[in-house]
Coordinates of C-alpha atoms and ligand atoms in Angstrom, one line a residue:
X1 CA -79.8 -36.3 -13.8
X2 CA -79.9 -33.5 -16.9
X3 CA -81.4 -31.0 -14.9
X4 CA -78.4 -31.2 -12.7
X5 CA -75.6 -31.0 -15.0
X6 CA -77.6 -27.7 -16.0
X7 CA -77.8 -26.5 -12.5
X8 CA -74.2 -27.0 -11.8
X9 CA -73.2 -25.3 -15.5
X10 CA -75.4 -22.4 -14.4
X11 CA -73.5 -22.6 -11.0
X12 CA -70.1 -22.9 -12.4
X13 CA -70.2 -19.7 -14.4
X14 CA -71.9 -17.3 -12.2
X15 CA -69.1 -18.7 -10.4
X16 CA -66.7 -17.6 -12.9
X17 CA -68.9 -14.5 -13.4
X18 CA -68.4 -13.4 -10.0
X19 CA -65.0 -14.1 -9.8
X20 CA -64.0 -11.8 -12.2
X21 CA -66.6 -9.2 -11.5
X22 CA -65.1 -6.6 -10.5
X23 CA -63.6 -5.2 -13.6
X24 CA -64.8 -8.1 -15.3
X25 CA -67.3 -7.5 -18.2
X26 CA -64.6 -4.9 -19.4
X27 CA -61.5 -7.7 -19.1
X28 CA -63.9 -10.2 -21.4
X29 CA -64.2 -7.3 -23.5
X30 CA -60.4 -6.6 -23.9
X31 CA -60.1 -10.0 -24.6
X32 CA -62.3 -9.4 -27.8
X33 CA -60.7 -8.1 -31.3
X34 CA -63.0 -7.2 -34.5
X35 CA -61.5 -7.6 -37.8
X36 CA -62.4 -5.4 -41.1
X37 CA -61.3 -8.0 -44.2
X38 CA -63.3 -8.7 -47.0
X39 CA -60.6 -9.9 -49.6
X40 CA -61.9 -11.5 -53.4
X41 CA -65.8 -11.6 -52.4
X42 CA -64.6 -13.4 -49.2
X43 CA -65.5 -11.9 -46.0
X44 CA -63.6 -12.8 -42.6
X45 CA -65.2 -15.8 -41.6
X46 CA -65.0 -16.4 -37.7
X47 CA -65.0 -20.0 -38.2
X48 CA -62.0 -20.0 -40.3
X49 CA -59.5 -22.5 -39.1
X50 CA -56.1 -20.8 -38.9
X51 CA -57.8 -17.5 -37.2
X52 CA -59.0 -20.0 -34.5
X53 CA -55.3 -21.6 -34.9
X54 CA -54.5 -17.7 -33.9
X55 CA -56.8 -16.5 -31.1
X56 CA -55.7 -20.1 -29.1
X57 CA -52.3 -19.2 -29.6
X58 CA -52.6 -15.3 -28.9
X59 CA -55.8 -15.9 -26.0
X60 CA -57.9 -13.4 -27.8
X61 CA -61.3 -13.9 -29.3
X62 CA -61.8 -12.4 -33.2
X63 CA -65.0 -11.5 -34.6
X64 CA -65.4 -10.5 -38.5
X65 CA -66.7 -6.8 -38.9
X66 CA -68.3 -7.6 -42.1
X67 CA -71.2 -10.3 -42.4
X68 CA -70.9 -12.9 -44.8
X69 CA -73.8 -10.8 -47.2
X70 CA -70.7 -8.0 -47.5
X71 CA -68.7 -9.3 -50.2
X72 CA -67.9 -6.3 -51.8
X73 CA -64.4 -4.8 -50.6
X74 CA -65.1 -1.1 -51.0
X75 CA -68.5 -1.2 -50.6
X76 CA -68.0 -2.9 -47.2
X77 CA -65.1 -0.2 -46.7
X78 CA -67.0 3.1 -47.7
X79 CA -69.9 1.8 -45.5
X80 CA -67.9 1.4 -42.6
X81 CA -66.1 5.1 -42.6
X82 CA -69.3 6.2 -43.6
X83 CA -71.0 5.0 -40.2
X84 CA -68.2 5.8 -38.0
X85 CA -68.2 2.5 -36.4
X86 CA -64.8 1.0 -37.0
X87 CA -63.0 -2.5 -35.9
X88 CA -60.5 -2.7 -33.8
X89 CA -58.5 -3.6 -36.8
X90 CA -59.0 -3.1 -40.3
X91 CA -57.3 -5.0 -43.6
X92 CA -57.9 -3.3 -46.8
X93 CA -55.2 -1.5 -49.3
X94 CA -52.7 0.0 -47.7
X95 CA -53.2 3.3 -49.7
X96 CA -56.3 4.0 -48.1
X97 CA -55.2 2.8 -44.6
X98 CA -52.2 6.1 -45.1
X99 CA -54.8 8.1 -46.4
X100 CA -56.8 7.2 -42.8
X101 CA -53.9 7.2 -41.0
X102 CA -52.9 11.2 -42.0
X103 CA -56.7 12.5 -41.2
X104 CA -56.7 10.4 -37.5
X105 CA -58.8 7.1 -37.9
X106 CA -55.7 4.6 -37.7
X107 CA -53.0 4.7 -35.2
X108 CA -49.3 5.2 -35.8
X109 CA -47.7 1.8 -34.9
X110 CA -44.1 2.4 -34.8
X111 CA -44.0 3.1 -30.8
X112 CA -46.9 -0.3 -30.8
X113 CA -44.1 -1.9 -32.4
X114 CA -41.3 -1.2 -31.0
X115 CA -42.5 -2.2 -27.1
X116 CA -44.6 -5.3 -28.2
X117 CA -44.1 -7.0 -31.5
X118 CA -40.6 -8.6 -31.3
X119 CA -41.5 -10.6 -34.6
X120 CA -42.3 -7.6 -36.7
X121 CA -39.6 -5.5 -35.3
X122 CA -37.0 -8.2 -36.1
X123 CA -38.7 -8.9 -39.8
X124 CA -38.6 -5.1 -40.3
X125 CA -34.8 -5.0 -39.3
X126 CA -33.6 -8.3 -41.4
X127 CA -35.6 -7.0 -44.5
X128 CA -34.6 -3.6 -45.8
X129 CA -36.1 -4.1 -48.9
X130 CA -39.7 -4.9 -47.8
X131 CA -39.2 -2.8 -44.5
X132 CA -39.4 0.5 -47.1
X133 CA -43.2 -0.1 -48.0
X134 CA -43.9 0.2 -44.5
X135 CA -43.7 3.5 -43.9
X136 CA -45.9 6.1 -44.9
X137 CA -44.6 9.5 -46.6
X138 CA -44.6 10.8 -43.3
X139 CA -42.5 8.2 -41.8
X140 CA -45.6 6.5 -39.6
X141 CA -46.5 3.1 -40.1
X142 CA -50.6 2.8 -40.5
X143 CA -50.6 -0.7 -42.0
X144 CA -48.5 -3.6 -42.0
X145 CA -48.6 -5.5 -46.2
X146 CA -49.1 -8.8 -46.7
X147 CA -45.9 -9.3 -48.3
X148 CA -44.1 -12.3 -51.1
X149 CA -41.3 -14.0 -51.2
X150 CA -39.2 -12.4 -53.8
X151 CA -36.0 -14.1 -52.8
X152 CA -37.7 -17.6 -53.5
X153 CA -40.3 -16.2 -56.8
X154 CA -40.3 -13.1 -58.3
X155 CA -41.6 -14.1 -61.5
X156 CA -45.3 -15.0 -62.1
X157 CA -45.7 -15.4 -66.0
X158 CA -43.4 -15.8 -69.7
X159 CA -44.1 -17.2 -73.0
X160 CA -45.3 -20.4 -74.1
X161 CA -45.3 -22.7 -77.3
X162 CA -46.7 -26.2 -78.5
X163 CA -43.1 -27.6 -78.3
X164 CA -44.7 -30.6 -80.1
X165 CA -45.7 -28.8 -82.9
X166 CA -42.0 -27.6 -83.3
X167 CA -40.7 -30.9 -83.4
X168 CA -43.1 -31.8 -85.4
X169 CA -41.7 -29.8 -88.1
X170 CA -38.1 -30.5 -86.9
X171 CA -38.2 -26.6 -85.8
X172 CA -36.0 -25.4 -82.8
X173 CA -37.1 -23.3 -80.2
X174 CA -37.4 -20.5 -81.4
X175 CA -35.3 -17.7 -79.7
X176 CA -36.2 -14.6 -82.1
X177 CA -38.4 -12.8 -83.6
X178 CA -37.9 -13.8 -87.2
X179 CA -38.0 -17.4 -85.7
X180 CA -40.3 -17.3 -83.9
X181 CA -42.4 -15.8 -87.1
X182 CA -41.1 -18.9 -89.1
X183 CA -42.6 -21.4 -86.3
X184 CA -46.6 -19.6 -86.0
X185 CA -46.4 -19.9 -89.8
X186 CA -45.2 -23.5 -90.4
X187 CA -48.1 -24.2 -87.6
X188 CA -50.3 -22.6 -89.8
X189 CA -49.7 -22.9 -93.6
X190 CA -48.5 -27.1 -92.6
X191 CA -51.8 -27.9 -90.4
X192 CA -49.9 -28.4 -87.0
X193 CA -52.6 -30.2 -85.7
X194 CA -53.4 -32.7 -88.7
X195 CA -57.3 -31.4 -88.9
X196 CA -56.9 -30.6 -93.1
X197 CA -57.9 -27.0 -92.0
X198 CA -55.8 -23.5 -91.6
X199 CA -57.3 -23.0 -88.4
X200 CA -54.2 -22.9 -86.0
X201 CA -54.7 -19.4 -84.4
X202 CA -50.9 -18.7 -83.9
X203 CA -50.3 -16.0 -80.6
X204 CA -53.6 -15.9 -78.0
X205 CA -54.0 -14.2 -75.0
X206 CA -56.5 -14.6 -72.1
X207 CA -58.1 -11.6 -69.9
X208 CA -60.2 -8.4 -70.8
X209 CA -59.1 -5.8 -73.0
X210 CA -56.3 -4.5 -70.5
X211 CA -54.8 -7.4 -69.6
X212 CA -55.0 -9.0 -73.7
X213 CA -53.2 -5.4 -74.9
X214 CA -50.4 -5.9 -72.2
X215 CA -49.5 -9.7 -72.4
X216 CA -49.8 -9.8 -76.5
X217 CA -47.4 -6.4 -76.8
X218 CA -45.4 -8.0 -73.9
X219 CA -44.6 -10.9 -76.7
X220 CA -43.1 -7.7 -78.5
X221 CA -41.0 -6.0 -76.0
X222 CA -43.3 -3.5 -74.6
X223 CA -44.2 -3.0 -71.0
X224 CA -47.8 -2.8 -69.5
X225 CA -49.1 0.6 -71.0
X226 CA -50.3 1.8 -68.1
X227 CA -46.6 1.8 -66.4
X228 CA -44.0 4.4 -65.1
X229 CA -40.3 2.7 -65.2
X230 CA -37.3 4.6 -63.9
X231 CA -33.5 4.5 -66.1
X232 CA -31.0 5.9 -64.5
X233 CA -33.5 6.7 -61.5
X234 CA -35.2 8.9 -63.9
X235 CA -39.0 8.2 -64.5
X236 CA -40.5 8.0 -67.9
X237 CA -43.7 6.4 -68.9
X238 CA -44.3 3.1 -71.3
X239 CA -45.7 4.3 -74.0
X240 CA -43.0 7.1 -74.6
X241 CA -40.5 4.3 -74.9
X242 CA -39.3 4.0 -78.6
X243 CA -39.2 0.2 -78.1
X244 CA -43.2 0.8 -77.2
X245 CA -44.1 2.1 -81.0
X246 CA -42.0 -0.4 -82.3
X247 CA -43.9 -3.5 -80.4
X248 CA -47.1 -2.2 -81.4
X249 CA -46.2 -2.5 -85.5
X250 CA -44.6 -5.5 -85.1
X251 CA -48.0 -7.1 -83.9
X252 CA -50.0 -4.7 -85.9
X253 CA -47.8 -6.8 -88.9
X254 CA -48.6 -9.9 -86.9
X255 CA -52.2 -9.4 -86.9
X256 CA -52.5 -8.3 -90.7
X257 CA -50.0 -11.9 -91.4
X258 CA -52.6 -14.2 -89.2
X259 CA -50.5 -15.1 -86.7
X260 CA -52.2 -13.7 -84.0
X261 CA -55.7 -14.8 -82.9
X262 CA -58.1 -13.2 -84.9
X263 CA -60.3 -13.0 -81.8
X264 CA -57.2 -11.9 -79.7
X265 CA -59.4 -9.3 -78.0
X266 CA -62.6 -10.4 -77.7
X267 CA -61.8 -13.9 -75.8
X268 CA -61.7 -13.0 -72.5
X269 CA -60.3 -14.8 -69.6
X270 CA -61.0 -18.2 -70.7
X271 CA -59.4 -17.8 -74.0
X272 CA -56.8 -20.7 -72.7
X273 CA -60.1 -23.0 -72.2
X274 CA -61.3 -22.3 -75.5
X275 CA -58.4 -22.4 -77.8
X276 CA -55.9 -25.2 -75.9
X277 CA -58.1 -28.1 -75.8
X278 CA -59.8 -27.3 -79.5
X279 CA -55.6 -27.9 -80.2
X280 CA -55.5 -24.3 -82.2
X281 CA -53.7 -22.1 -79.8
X282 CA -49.7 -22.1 -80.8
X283 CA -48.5 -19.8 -78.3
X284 CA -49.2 -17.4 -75.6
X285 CA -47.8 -14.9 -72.5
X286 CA -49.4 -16.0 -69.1
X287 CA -49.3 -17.4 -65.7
X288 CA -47.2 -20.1 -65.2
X289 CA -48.7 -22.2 -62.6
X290 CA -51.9 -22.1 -64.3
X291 CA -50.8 -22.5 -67.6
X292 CA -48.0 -25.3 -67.3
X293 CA -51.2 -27.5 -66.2
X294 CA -53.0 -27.8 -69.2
X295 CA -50.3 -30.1 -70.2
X296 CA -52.6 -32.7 -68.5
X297 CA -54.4 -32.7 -72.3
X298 CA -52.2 -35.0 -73.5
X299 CA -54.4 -37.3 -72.3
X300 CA -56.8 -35.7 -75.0
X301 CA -54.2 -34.8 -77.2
X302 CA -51.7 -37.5 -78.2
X303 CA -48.3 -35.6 -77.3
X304 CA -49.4 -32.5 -76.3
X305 CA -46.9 -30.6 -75.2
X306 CA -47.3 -26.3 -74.0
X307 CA -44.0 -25.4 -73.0
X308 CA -42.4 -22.0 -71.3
X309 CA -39.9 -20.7 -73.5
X310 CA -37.3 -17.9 -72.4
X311 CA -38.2 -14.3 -73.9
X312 CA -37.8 -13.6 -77.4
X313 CA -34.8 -11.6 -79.0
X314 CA -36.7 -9.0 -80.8
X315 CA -34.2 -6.5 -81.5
X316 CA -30.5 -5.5 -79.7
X317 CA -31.0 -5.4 -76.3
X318 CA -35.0 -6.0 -76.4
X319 CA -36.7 -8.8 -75.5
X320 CA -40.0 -10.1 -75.0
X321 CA -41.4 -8.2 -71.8
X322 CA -43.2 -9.7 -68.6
X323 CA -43.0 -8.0 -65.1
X324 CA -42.0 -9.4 -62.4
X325 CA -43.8 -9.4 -58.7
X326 CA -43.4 -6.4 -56.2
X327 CA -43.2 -6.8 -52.8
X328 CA -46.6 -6.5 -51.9
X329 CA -50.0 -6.5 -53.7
X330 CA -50.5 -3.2 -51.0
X331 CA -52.8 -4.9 -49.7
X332 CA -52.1 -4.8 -45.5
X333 CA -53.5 -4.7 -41.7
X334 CA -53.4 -2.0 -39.3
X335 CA -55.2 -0.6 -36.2
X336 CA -57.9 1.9 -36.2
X337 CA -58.0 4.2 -33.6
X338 CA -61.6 3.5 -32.4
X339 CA -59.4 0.0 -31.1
X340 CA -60.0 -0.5 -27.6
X341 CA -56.7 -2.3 -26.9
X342 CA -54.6 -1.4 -29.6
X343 CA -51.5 -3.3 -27.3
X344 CA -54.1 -6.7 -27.7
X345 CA -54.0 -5.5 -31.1
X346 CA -50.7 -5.5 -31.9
X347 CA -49.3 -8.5 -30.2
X348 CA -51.9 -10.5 -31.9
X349 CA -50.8 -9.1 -35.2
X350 CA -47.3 -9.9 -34.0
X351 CA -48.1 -13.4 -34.1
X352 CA -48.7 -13.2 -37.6
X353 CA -44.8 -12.9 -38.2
X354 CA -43.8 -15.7 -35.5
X355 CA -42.9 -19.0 -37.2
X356 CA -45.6 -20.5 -36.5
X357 CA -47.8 -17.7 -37.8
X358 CA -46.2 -17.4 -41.3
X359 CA -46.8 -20.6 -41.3
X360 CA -50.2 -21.4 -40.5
X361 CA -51.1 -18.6 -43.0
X362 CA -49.1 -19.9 -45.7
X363 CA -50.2 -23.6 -45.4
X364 CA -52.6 -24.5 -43.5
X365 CA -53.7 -26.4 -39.9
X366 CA -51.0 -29.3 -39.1
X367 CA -51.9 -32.5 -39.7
X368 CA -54.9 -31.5 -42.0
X369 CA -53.1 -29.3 -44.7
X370 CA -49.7 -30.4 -44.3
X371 CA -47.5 -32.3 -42.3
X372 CA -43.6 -31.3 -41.1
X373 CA -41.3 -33.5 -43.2
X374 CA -37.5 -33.0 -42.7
X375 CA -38.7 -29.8 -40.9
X376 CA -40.4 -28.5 -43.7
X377 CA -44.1 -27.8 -43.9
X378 CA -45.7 -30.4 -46.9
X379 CA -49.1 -30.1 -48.3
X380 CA -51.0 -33.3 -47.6
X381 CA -53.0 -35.0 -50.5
X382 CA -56.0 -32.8 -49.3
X383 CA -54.6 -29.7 -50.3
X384 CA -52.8 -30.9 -53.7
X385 CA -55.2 -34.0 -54.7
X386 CA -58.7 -32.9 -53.2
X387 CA -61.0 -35.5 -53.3
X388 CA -63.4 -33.0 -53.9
X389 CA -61.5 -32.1 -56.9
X390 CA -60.9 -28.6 -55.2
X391 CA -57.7 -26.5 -56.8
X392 CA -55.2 -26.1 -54.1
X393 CA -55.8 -22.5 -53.5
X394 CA -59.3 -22.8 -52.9
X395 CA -58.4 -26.0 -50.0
X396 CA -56.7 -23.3 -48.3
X397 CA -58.8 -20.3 -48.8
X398 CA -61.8 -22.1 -47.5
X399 CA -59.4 -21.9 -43.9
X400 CA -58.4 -18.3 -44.3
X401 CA -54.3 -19.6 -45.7
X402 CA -53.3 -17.3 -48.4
X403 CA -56.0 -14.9 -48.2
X404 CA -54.4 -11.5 -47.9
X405 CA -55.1 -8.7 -45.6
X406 CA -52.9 -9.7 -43.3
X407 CA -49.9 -8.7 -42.8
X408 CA -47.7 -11.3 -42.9
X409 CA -44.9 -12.8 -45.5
X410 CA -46.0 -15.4 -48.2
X411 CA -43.8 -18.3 -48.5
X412 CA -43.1 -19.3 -52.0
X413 CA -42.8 -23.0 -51.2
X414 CA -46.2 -22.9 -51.0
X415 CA -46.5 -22.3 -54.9
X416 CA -43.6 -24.8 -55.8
X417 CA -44.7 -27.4 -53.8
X418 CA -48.5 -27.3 -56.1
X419 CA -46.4 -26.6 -59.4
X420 CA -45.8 -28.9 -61.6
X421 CA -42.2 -29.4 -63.4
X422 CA -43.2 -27.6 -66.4
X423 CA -44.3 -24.5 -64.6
X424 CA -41.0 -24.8 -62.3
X425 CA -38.9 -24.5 -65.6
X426 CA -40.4 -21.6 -66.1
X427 CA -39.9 -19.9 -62.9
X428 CA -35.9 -20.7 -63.5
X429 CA -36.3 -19.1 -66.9
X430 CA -37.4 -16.6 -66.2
X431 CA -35.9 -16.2 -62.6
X432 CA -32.1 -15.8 -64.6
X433 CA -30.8 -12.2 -65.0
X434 CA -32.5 -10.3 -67.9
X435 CA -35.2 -12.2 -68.3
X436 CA -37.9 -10.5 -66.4
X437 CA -38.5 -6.7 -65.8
X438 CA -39.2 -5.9 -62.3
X439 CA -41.8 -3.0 -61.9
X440 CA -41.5 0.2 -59.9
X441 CA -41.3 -0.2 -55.6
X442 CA -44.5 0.6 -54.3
X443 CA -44.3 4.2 -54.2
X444 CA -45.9 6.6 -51.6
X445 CA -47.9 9.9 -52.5
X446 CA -49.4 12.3 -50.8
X447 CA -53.7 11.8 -50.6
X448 CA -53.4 14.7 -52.8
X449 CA -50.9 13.7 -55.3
X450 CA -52.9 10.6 -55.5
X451 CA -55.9 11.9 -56.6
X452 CA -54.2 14.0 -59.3
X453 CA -52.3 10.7 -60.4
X454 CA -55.7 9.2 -61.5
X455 CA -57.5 12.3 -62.7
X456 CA -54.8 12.5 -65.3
X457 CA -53.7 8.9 -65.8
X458 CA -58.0 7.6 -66.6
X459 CA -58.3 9.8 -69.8
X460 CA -54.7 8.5 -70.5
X461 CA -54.8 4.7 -70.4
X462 CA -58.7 5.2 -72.3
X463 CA -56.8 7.1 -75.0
X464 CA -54.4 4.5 -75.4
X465 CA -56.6 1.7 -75.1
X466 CA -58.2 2.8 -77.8
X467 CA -55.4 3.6 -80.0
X468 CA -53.6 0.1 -79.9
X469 CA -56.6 -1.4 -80.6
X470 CA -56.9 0.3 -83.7
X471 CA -53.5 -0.3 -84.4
X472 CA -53.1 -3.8 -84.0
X473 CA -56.2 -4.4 -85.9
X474 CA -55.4 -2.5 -88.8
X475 CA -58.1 0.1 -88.1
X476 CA -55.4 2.7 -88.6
X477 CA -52.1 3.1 -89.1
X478 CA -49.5 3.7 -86.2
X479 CA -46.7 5.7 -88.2
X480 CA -50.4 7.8 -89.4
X481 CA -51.5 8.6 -86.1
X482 CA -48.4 9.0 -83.5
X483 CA -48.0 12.3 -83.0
X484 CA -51.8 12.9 -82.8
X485 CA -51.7 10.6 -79.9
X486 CA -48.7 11.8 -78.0
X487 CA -50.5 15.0 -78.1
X488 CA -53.6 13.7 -76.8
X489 CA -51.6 12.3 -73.9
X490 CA -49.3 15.3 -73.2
X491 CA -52.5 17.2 -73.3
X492 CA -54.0 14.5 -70.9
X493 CA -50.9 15.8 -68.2
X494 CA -48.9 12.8 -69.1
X495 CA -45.8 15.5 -67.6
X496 CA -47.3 16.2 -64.9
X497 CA -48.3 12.6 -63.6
X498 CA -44.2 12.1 -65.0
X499 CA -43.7 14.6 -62.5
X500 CA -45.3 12.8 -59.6
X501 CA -43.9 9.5 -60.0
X502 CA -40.7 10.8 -60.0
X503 CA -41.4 12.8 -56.8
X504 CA -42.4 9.6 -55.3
X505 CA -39.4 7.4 -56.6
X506 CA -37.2 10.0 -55.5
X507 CA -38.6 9.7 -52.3
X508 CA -38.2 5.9 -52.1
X509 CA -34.9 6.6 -52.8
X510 CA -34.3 8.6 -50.0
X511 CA -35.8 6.1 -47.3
X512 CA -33.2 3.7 -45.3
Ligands
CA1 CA1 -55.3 -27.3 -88.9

């Protein structure tokens, strides 16, 4: 009996063999699309649920370019234009897709487009704002972004304080500077958390060096130090903002009172970890999904409460400063022009934009990840309470949802619907006019311009790196040492590098 199941299997496709063989090997081949993506350490993963969601809805077969060992992005990249070999499509920043694109190894997909992606073409005409990042300088589109959903989030992170602590001590929340001073004191000098011990570490920020100079100053009113911003479409740089010095005394002043952590820089990523559930942090700047949920540590904590507060009045017209999103992490998809189909390729990144597409990519397979309530995709218990104990990002990851390289649009409900109240409130804080500063567009240069960019802009952000350091730790004096470091800067090519944002915001101006 088995060995005549197998003789008829064996029948039945050189059958099927034969009936296609005329141009057949080639039409299976058509049918075939490999995939560059290797996004955080995780390579494409031809077992990943919502691609297999995609090739049954699009009839196509997907195969990952990079094997599971290549978990390095630009390693994976570099080894792939190095050998010459390329997939039929490739995800990776959309810089270096351009740069591709203007010396021949990616197509131009406007005309691709244009005849067969109806969902892209009609996402591209209902979106000017996002449409813009499409488009190379020279007007071709080599990559389509992963995009966000600014309409819905365009905040990520703001301040937070032990709101227990302030009531507590009958304090307010404080909406100043001077307040705001009062409060990290009373925390500190009155033993906000009862221990008999002036241990309360006042402001505390998480990440390396660059990320712990940006979100502490933030709590000041400075931007990021390594950012352009435009006034009155004219580009300066952060740093040569007065309000900039003027931050970076008022924490140097912190540090010297104690109301910053001591260890401010030297915590590193899980300073939240450390300091939250030893109940000594008072305040921070971060994330708020992430943050809002150590509020489960009242369960630890009698009353522990770490609430987002709205930005701090510093001066007139300064507040506290955190940036907003952009449209796109530049991270996209496009098609290379070894593809062998690139009309295959195109209609199955089309599908991508369809509703069922954004969809799948933003939560999940049906039934498993979410179910349609009311018309609205819901994240099942799997995704939010994993009995594996999985964070929701991860649940969905482990599918291919939310990993970017494609392009497609991110769907914010997807981040409201696994935030709790506390980080909600602090979306709508910091949602309301004023309260955030969004960052440059993404702006286009030139493969040369880009390069000159970062030959002037390394020696700049080292040089200032090291100069706030020393500031806000009291190593040396800001007023002492300004001018020497504007010069170092200037003589860095800050101008220059000036020069060449401004020729690219100009430019971003000019595009429709
Ligand atoms: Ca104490």
């Amino acid at each position: 009996m088995k060995k005549k199941i197998a003789i008829g299997a064996l029948l039945l496709s050189t059958l099927m063999f034969n009936g296609c063989s005329k141009d057949g090997d080639s039409k299976e081949n058509e049918k075939n699309l490999s995939i560059f993506l290797v996004f955080n350490g995780m390579p494409l993963n031809n077992e990943w649920k919502i691609y297999k969601k995609a090739e049954e809805a699009m009839g196509v077969k997907i195969k990952s370019y990079a094997s599971k060992n290549n978990t390095d992005s630009t390693q994976a990249y570099n080894l792939m234009l190095a050998s010459n070999d390329f997939s039929d499509i490739i995800a990776y920043r959309v810089p270096d897709l351009e740069k591709l694109g203007s010396d021949g190894g990616m197509i131009a997909l406007n005309d691709l487009i244009d005849k067969h992606a109806p969902n892209i073409k009609k996402f591209i005409e209902e979106n000017p704002k996002y449409r813009k990042d499409m488009y190379s300088l020279d007007g071709k589109i080599y990559a389509i972004p992963t995009y966000y959903d600014l309409e819905k989030l365009s905040v990520s992170s703001g301040l937070f304080i032990r709101t227990d602590w302030l009531k507590k001590f009958g304090l307010s929340i404080p909406k100043t500077i001077d307040e705001t001073e009062n409060a990290l004191t009373v925390f500190k000098e009155q033993d906000a958390n009862g221990n008999g011990r002036k241990d309360e570490v006042g402001i505390f920020v998480r990440g390396n060096i660059q990320a712990a100079l940006n979100n502490l100053t933030g709590v000041f009113g400075a931007r990021p130090y390594k950012t352009f911003y435009a006034e009155n479409d004219k580009v300066t740089f952060a740093t040569l903002d007065p309000n900039f010095k003027d931050a970076i005394k008022l924490a140097a002043d912190w540090y010297k009172k104690g109301l910053i952590d001591r260890e401010v820089f030297t915590r590193g990523w899980g300073a939240r970890d450390t300091v939250l559930p030893t109940n000594i942090g008072g305040m921070t700047l971060d994330w708020f999904g992430s943050t809002a949920s150590y509020n489960s540590l009242t369960a630890q904590i009698p009353g522990f409460e770490f609430y987002p507060i709205e930005p701090l009045e510093i001066k007139n017209g300064v507040k506290s400063v955190t940036i907003g999103r952009n449209t796109t992490p530049e991270i996209g998809w496009g098609i290379s022009a070894a593809a062998k189909n690139p009309e295959l390729a195109i209609k199955f990144m089309d599908w991508w934009f369809s509703e069922e597409g954004r969809r799948t990519w933003n939560f999940g397979i049906e039934g498993e990840h979410y179910q349609i309530v009311d018309g609205n995709p819901i994240f099942t218990d799997l995704v939010l309470k994993n009995p594996d104990g999985k964070g929701p990002l991860k649940v969905l990851q482990e599918v291919g949802a939310q990993v970017s390289g494609p392009g497609v649009q991110q769907n914010a409900d997807y981040e409201y619907q696994y935030s709790n109240n506390i980080a909600k409130q602090g979306f709508e804080m910091y949602m309301k006019d004023g309260n955030t500063t969004m960052p440059l567009p993404i702006l286009k240069y030139s493969p040369k311009d880009i390069k000159k960019l970062e030959k002037i802009m390394a020696p700049v952000n080292q040089t200032t790196e090291e100069y706030m350091q020393k500031w806000i730790l009291g190593v040396s004096n800001v007023d002492d040492d300004w001018d020497t470091y504007i010069n170092r800067i200037k003589q860095n090519g800050i101008g220059d590098a000036i020069e060449l944002v401004q020729k690219g915001y100009t430019h971003y101006n000019s595009i429709d």
